[in-house]
PDB file of N, CA and C in Angstrom:
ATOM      1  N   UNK Y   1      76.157  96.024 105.108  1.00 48.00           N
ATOM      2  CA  UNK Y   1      76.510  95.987 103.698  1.00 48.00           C
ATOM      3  C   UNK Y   1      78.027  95.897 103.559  1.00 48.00           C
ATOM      4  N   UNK Y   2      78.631  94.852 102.376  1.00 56.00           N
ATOM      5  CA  UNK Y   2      79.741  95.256 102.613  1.00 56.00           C
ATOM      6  C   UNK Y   2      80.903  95.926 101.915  1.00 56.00           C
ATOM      7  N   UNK Y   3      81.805  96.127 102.330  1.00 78.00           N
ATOM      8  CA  UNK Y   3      82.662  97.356 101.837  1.00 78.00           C
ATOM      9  C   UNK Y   3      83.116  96.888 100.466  1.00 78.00           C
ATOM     10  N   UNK Y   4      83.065  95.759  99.866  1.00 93.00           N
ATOM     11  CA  UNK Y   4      83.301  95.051  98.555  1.00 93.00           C
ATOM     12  C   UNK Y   4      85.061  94.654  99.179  1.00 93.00           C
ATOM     13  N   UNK Y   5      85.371  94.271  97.792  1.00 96.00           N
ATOM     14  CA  UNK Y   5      86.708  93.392  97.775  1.00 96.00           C
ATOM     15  C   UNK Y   5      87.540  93.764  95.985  1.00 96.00           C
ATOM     16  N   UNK Y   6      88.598  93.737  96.347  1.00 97.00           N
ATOM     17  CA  UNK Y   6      89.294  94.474  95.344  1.00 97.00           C
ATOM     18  C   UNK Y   6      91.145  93.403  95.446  1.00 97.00           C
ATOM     19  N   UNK Y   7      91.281  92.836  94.227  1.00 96.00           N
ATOM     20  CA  UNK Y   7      92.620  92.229  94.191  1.00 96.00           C
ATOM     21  C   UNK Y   7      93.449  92.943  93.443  1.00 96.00           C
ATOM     22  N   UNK Y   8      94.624  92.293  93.530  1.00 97.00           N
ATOM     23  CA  UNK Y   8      95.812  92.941  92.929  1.00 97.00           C
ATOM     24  C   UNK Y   8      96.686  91.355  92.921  1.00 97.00           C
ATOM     25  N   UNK Y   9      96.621  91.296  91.415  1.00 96.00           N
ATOM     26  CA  UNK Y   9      97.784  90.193  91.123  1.00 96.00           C
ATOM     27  C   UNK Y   9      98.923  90.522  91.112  1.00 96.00           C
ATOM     28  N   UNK Y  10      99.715  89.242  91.575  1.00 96.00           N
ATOM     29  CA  UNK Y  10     101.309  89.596  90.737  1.00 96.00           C
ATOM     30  C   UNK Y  10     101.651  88.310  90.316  1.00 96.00           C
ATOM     31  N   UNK Y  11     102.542  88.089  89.606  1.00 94.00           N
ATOM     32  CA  UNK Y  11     103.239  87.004  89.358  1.00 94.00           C
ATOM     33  C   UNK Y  11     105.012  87.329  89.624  1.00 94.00           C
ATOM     34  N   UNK Y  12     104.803  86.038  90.309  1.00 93.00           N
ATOM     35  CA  UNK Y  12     106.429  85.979  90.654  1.00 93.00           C
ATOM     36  C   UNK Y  12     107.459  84.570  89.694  1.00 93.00           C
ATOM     37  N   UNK Y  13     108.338  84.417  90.353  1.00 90.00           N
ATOM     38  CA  UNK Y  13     109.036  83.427  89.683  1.00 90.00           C
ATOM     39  C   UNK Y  13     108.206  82.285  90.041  1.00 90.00           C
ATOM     40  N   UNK Y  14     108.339  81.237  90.805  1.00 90.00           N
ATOM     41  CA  UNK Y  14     107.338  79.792  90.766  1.00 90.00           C
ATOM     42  C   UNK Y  14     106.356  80.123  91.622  1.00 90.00           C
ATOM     43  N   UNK Y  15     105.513  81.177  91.523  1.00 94.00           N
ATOM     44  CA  UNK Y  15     104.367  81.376  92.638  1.00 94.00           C
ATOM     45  C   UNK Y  15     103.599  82.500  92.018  1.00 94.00           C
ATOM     46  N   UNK Y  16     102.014  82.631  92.003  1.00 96.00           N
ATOM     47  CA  UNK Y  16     101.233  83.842  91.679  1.00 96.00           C
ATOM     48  C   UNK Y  16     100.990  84.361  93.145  1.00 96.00           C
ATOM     49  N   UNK Y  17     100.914  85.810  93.757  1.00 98.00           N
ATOM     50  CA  UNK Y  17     100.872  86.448  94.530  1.00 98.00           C
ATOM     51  C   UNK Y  17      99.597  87.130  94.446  1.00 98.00           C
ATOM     52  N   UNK Y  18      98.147  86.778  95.043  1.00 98.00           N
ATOM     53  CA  UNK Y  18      96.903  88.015  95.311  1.00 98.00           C
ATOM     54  C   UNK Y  18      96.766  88.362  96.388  1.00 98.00           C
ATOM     55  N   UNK Y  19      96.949  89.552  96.128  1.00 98.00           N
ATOM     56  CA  UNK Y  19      96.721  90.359  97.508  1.00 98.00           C
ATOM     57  C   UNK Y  19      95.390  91.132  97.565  1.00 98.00           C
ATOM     58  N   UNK Y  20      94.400  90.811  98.864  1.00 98.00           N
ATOM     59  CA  UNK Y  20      93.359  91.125  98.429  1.00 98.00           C
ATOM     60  C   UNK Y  20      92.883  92.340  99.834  1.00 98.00           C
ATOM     61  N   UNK Y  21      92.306  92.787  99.181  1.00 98.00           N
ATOM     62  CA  UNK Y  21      91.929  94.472 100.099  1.00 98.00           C
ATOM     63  C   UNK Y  21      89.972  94.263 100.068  1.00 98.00           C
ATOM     64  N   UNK Y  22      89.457  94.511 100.948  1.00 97.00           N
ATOM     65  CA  UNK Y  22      88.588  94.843 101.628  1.00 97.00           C
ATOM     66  C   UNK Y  22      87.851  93.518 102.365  1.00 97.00           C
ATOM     67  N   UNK Y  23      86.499  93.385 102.156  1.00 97.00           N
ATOM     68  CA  UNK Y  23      85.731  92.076 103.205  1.00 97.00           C
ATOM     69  C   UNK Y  23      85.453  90.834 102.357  1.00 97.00           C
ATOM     70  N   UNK Y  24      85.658  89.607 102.483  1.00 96.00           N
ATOM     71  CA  UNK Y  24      84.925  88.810 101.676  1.00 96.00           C
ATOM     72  C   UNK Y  24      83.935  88.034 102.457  1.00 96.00           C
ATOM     73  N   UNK Y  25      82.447  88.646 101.870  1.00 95.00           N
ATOM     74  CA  UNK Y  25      81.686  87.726 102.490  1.00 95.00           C
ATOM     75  C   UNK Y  25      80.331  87.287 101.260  1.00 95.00           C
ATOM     76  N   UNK Y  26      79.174  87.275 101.875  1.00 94.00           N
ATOM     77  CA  UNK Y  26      78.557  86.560 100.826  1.00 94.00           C
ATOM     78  C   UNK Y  26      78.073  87.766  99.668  1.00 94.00           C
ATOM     79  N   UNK Y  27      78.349  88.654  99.426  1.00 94.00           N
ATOM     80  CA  UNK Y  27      78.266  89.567  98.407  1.00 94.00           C
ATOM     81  C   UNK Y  27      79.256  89.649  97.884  1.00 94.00           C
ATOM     82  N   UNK Y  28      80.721  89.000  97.768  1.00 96.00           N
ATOM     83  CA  UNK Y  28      82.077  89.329  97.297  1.00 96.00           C
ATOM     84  C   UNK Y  28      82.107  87.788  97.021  1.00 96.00           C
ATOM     85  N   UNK Y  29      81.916  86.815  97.787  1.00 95.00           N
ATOM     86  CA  UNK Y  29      82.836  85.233  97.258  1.00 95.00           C
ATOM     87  C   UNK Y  29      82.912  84.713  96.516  1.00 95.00           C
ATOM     88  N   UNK Y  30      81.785  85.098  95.225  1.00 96.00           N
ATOM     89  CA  UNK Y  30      81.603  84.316  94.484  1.00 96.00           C
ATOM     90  C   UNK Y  30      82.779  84.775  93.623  1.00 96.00           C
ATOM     91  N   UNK Y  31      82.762  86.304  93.444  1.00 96.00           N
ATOM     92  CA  UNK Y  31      84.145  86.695  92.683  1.00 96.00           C
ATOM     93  C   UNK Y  31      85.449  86.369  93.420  1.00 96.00           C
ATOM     94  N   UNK Y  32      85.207  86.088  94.685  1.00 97.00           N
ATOM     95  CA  UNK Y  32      86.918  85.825  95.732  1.00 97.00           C
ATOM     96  C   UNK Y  32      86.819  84.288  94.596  1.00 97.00           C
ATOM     97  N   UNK Y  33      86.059  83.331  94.591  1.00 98.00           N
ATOM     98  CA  UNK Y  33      86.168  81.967  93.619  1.00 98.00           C
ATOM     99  C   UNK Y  33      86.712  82.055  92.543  1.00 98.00           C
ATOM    100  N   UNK Y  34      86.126  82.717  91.744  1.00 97.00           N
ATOM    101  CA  UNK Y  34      85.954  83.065  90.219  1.00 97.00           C
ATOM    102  C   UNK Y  34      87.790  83.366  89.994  1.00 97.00           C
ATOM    103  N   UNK Y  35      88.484  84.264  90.782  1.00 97.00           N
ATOM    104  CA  UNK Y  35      89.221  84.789  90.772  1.00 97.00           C
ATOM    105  C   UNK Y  35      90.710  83.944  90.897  1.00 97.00           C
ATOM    106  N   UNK Y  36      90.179  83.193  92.628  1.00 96.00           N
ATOM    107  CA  UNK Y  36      91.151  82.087  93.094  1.00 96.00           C
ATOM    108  C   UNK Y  36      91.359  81.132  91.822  1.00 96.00           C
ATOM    109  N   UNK Y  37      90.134  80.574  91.262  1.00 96.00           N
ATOM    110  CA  UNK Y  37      90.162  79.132  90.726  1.00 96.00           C
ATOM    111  C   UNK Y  37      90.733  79.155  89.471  1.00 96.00           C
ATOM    112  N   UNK Y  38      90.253  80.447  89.061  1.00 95.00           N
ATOM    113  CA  UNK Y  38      91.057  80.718  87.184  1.00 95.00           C
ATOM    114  C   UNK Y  38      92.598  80.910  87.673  1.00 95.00           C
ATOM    115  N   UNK Y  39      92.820  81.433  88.779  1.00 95.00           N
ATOM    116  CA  UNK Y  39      94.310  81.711  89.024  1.00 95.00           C
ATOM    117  C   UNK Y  39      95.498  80.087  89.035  1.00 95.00           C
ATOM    118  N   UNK Y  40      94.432  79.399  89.956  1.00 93.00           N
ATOM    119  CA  UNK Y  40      94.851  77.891  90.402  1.00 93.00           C
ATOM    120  C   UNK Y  40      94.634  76.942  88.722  1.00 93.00           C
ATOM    121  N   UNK Y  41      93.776  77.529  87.948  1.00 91.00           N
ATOM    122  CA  UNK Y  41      93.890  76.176  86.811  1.00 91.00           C
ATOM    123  C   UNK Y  41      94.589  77.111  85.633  1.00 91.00           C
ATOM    124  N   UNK Y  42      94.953  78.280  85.694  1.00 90.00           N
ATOM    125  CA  UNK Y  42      95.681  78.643  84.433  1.00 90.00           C
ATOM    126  C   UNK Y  42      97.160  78.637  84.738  1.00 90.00           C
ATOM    127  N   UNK Y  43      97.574  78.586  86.077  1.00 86.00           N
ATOM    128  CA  UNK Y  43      99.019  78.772  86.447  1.00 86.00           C
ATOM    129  C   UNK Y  43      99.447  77.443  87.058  1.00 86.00           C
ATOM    130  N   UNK Y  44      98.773  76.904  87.726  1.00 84.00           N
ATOM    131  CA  UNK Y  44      99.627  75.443  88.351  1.00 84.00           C
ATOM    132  C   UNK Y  44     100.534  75.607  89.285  1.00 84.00           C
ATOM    133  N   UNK Y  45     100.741  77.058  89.743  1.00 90.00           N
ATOM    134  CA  UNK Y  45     101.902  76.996  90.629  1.00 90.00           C
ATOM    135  C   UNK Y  45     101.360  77.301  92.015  1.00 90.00           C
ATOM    136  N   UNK Y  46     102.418  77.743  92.734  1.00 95.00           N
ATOM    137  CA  UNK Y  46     101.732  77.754  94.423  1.00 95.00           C
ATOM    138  C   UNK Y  46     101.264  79.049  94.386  1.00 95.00           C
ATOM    139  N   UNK Y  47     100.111  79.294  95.106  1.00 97.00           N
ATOM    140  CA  UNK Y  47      99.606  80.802  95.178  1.00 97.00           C
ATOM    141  C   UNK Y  47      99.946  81.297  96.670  1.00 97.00           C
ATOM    142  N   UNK Y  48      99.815  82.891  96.742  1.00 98.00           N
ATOM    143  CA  UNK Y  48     100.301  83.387  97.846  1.00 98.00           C
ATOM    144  C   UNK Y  48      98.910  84.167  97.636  1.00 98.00           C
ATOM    145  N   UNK Y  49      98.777  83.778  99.205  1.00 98.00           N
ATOM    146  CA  UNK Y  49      97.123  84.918  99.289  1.00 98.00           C
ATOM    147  C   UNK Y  49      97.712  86.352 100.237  1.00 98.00           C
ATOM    148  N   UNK Y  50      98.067  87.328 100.163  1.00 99.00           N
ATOM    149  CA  UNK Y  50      98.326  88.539 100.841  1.00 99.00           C
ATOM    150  C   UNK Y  50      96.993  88.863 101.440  1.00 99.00           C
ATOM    151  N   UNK Y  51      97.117  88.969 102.928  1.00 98.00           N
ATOM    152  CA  UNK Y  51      95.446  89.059 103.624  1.00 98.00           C
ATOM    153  C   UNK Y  51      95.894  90.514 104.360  1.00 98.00           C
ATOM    154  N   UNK Y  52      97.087  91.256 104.082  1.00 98.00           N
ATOM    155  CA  UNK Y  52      97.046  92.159 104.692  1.00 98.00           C
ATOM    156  C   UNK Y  52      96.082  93.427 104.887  1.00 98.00           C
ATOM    157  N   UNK Y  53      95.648  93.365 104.006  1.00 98.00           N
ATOM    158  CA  UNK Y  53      94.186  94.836 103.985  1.00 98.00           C
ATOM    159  C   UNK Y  53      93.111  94.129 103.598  1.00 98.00           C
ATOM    160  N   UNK Y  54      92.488  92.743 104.340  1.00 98.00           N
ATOM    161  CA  UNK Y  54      91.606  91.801 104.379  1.00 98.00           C
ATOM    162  C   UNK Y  54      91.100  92.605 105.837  1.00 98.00           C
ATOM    163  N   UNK Y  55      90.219  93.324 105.386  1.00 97.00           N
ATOM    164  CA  UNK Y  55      89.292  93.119 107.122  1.00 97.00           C
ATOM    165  C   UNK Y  55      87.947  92.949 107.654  1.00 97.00           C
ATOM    166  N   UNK Y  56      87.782  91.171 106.634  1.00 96.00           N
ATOM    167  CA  UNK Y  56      86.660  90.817 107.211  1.00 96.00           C
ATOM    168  C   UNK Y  56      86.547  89.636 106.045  1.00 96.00           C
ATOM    169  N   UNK Y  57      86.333  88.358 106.929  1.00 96.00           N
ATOM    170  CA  UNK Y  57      85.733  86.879 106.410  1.00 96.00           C
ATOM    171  C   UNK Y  57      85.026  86.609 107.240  1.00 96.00           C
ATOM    172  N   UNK Y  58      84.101  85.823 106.126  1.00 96.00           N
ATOM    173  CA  UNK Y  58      82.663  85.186 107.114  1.00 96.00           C
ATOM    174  C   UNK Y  58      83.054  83.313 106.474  1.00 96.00           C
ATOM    175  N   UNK Y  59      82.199  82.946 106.716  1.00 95.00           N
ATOM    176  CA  UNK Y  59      82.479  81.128 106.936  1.00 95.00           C
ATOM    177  C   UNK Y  59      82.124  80.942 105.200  1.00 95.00           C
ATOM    178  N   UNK Y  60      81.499  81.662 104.211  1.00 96.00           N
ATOM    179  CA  UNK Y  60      81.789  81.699 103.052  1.00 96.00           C
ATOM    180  C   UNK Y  60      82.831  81.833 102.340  1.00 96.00           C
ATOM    181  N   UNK Y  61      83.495  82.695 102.583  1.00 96.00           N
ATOM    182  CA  UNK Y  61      84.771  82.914 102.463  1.00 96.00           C
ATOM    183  C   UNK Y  61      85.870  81.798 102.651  1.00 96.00           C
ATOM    184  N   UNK Y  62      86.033  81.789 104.165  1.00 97.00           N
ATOM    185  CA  UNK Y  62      86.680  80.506 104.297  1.00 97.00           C
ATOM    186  C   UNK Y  62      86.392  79.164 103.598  1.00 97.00           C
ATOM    187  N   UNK Y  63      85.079  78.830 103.197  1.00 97.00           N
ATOM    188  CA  UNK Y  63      84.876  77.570 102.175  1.00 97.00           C
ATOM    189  C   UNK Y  63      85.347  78.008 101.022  1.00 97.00           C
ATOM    190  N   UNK Y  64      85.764  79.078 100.431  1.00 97.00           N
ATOM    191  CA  UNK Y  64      86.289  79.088  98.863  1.00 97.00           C
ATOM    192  C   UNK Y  64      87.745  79.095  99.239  1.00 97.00           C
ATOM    193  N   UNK Y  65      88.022  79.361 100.144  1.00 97.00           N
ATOM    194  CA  UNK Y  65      90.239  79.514 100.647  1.00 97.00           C
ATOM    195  C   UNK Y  65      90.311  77.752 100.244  1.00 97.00           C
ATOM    196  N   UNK Y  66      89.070  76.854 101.124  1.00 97.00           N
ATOM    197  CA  UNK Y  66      89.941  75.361 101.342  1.00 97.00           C
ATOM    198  C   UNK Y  66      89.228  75.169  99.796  1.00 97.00           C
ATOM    199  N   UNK Y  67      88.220  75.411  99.143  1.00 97.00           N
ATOM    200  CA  UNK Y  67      87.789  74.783  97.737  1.00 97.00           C
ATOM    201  C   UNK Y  67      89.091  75.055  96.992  1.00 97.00           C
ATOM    202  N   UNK Y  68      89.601  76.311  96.817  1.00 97.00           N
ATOM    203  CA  UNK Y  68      90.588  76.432  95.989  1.00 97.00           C
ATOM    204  C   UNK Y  68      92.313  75.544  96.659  1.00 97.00           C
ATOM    205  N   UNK Y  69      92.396  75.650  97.819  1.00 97.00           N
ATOM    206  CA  UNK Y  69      93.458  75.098  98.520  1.00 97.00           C
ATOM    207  C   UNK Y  69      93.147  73.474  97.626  1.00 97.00           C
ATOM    208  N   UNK Y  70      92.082  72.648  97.536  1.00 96.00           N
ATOM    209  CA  UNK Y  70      91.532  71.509  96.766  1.00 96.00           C
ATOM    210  C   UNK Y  70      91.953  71.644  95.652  1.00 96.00           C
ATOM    211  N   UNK Y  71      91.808  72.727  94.699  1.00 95.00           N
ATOM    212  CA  UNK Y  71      92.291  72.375  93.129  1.00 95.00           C
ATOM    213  C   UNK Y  71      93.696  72.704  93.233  1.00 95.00           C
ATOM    214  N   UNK Y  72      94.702  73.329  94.156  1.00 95.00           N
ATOM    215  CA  UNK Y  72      95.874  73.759  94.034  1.00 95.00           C
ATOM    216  C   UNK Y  72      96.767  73.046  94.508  1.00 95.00           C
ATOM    217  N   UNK Y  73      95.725  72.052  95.786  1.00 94.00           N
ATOM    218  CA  UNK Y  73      96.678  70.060  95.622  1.00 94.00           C
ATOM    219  C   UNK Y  73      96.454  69.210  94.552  1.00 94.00           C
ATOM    220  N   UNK Y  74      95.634  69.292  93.633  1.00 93.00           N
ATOM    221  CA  UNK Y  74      95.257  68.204  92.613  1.00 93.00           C
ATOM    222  C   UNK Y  74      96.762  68.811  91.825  1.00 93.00           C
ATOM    223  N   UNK Y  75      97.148  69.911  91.076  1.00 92.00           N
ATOM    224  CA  UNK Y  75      98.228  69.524  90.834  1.00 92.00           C
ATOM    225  C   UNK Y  75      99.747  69.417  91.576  1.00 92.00           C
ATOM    226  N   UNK Y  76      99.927  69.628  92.938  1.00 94.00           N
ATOM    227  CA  UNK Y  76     100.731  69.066  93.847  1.00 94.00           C
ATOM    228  C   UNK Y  76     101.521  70.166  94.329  1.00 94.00           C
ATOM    229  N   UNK Y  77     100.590  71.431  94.936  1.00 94.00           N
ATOM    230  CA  UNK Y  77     100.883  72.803  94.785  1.00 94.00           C
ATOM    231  C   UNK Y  77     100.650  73.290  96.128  1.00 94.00           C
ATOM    232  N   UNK Y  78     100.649  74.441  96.401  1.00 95.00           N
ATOM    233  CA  UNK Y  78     100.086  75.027  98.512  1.00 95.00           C
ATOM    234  C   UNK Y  78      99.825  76.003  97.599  1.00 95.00           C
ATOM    235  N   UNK Y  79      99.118  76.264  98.894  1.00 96.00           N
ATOM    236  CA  UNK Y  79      98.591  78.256  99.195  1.00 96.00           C
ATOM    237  C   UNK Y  79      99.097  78.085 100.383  1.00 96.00           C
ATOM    238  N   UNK Y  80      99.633  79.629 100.481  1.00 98.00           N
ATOM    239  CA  UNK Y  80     100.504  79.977 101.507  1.00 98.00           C
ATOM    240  C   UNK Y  80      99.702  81.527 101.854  1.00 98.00           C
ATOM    241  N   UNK Y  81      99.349  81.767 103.009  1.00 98.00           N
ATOM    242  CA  UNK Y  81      98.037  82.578 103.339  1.00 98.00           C
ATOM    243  C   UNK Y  81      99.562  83.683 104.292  1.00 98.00           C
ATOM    244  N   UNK Y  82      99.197  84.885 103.571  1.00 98.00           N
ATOM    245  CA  UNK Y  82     100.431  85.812 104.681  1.00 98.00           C
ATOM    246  C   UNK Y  82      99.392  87.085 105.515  1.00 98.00           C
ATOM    247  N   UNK Y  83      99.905  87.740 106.315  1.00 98.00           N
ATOM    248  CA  UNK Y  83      99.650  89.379 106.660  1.00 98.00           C
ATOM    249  C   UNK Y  83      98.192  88.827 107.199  1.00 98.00           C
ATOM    250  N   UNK Y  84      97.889  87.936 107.884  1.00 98.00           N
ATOM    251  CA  UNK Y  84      96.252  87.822 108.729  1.00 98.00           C
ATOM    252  C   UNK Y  84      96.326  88.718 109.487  1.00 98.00           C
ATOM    253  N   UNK Y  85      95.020  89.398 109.905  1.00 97.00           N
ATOM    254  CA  UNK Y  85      95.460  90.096 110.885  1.00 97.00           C
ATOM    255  C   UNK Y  85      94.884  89.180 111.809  1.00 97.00           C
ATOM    256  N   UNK Y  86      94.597  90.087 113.275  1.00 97.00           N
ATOM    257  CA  UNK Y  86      94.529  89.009 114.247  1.00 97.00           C
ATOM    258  C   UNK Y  86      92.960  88.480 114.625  1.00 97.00           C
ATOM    259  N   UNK Y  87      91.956  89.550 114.056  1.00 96.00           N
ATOM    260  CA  UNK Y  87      90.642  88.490 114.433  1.00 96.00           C
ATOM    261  C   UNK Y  87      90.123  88.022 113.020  1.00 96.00           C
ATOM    262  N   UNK Y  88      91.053  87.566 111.923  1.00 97.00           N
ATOM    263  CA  UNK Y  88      90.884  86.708 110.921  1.00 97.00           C
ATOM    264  C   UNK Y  88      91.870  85.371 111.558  1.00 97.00           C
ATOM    265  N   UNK Y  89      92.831  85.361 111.717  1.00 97.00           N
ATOM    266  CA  UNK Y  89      94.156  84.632 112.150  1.00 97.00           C
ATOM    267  C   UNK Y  89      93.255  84.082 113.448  1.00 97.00           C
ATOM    268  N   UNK Y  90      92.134  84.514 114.367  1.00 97.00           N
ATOM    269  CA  UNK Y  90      91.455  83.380 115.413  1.00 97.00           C
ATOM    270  C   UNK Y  90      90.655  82.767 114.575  1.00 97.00           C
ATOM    271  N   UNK Y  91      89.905  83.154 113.384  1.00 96.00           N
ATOM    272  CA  UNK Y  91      89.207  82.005 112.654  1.00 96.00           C
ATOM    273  C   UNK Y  91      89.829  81.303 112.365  1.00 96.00           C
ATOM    274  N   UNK Y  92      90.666  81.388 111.436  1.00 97.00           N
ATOM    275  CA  UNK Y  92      91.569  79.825 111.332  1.00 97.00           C
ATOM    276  C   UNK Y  92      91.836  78.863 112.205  1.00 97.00           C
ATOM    277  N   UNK Y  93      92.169  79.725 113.352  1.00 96.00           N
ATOM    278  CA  UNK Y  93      92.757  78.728 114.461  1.00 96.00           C
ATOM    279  C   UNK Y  93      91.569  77.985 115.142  1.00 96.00           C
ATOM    280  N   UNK Y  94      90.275  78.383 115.741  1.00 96.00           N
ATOM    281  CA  UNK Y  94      88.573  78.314 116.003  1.00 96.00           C
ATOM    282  C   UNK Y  94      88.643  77.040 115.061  1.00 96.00           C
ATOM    283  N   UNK Y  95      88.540  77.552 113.499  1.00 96.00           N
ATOM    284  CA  UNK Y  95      88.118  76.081 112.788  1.00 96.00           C
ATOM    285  C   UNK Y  95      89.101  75.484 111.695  1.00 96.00           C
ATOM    286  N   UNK Y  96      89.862  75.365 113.181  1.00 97.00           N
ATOM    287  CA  UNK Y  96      91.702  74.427 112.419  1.00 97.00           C
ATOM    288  C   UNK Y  96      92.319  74.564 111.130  1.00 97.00           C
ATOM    289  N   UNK Y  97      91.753  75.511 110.469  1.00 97.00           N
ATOM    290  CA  UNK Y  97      92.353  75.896 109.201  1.00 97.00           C
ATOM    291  C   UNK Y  97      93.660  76.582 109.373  1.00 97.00           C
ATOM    292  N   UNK Y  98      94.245  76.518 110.288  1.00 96.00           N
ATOM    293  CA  UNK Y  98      95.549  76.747 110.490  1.00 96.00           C
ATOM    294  C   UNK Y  98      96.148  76.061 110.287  1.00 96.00           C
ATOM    295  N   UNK Y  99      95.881  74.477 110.742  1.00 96.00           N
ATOM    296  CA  UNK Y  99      96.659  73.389 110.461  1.00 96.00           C
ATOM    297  C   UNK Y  99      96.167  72.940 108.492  1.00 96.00           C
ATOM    298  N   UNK Y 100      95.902  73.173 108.013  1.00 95.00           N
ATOM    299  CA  UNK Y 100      95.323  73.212 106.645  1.00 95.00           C
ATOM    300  C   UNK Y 100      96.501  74.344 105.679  1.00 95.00           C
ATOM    301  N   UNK Y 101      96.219  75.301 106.320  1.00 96.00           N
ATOM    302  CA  UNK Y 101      97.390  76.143 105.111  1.00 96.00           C
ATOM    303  C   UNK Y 101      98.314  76.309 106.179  1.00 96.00           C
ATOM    304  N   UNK Y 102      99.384  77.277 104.935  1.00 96.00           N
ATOM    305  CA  UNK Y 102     100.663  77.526 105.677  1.00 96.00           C
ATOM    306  C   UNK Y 102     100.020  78.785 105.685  1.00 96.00           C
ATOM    307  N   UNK Y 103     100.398  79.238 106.799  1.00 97.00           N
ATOM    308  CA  UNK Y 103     100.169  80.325 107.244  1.00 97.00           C
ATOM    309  C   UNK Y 103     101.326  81.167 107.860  1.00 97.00           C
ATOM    310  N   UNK Y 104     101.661  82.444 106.912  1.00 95.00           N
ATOM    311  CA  UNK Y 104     103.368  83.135 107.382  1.00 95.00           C
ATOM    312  C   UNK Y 104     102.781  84.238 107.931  1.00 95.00           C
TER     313      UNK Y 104
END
């Protein structure tokens, strides 16, 4: 079962900042979406995903990072993915989504 998922916005100068705390998997993604996509079509700017107290994605998850990474190039924008830890940071790398976002 999982531990749920809990954000915390910020807004900065040309960038929105979510930092997101607990697991996203298929009981959480639909709100990890809901959340990303209103963020990506009401702001237009580059988003910063804070993955530091992220501890745990499943391959659901990762399809809503690149769906939304999709609406946040239509207007000519990045997600910039920070604080992976390290057995989230081998998924990316496993299924090349490393080369896909920036990853700090």
């Amino acid at each position: 079962m999982s531990e749920g998922l809990k954000f915390v916005q910020e807004e900065l100068n040309d960038s929105v900042k979510l930092s997101l705390f607990g697991e996203v998997d298929i009981y959480t993604s639909q709100e990890l979406k809901e959340k990303l996509y209103s963020i990506v079509d009401n702001n237009q700017t580059d988003l910063i995903i804070d993955c530091k107290e992220l501890n745990y994605i499943d391959s659901t998850g990762l399809g809503i990072f690149v769906g939304a990474l999709k609406k946040t190039k239509q207007y000519g924008k990045k997600i910039v993915i920070t604080s992976l830890k390290d057995n989230i940071k081998k998924l990316f790398i496993i299924t090349g989504l490393d080369k896909v976002f920036v990853i700090e």
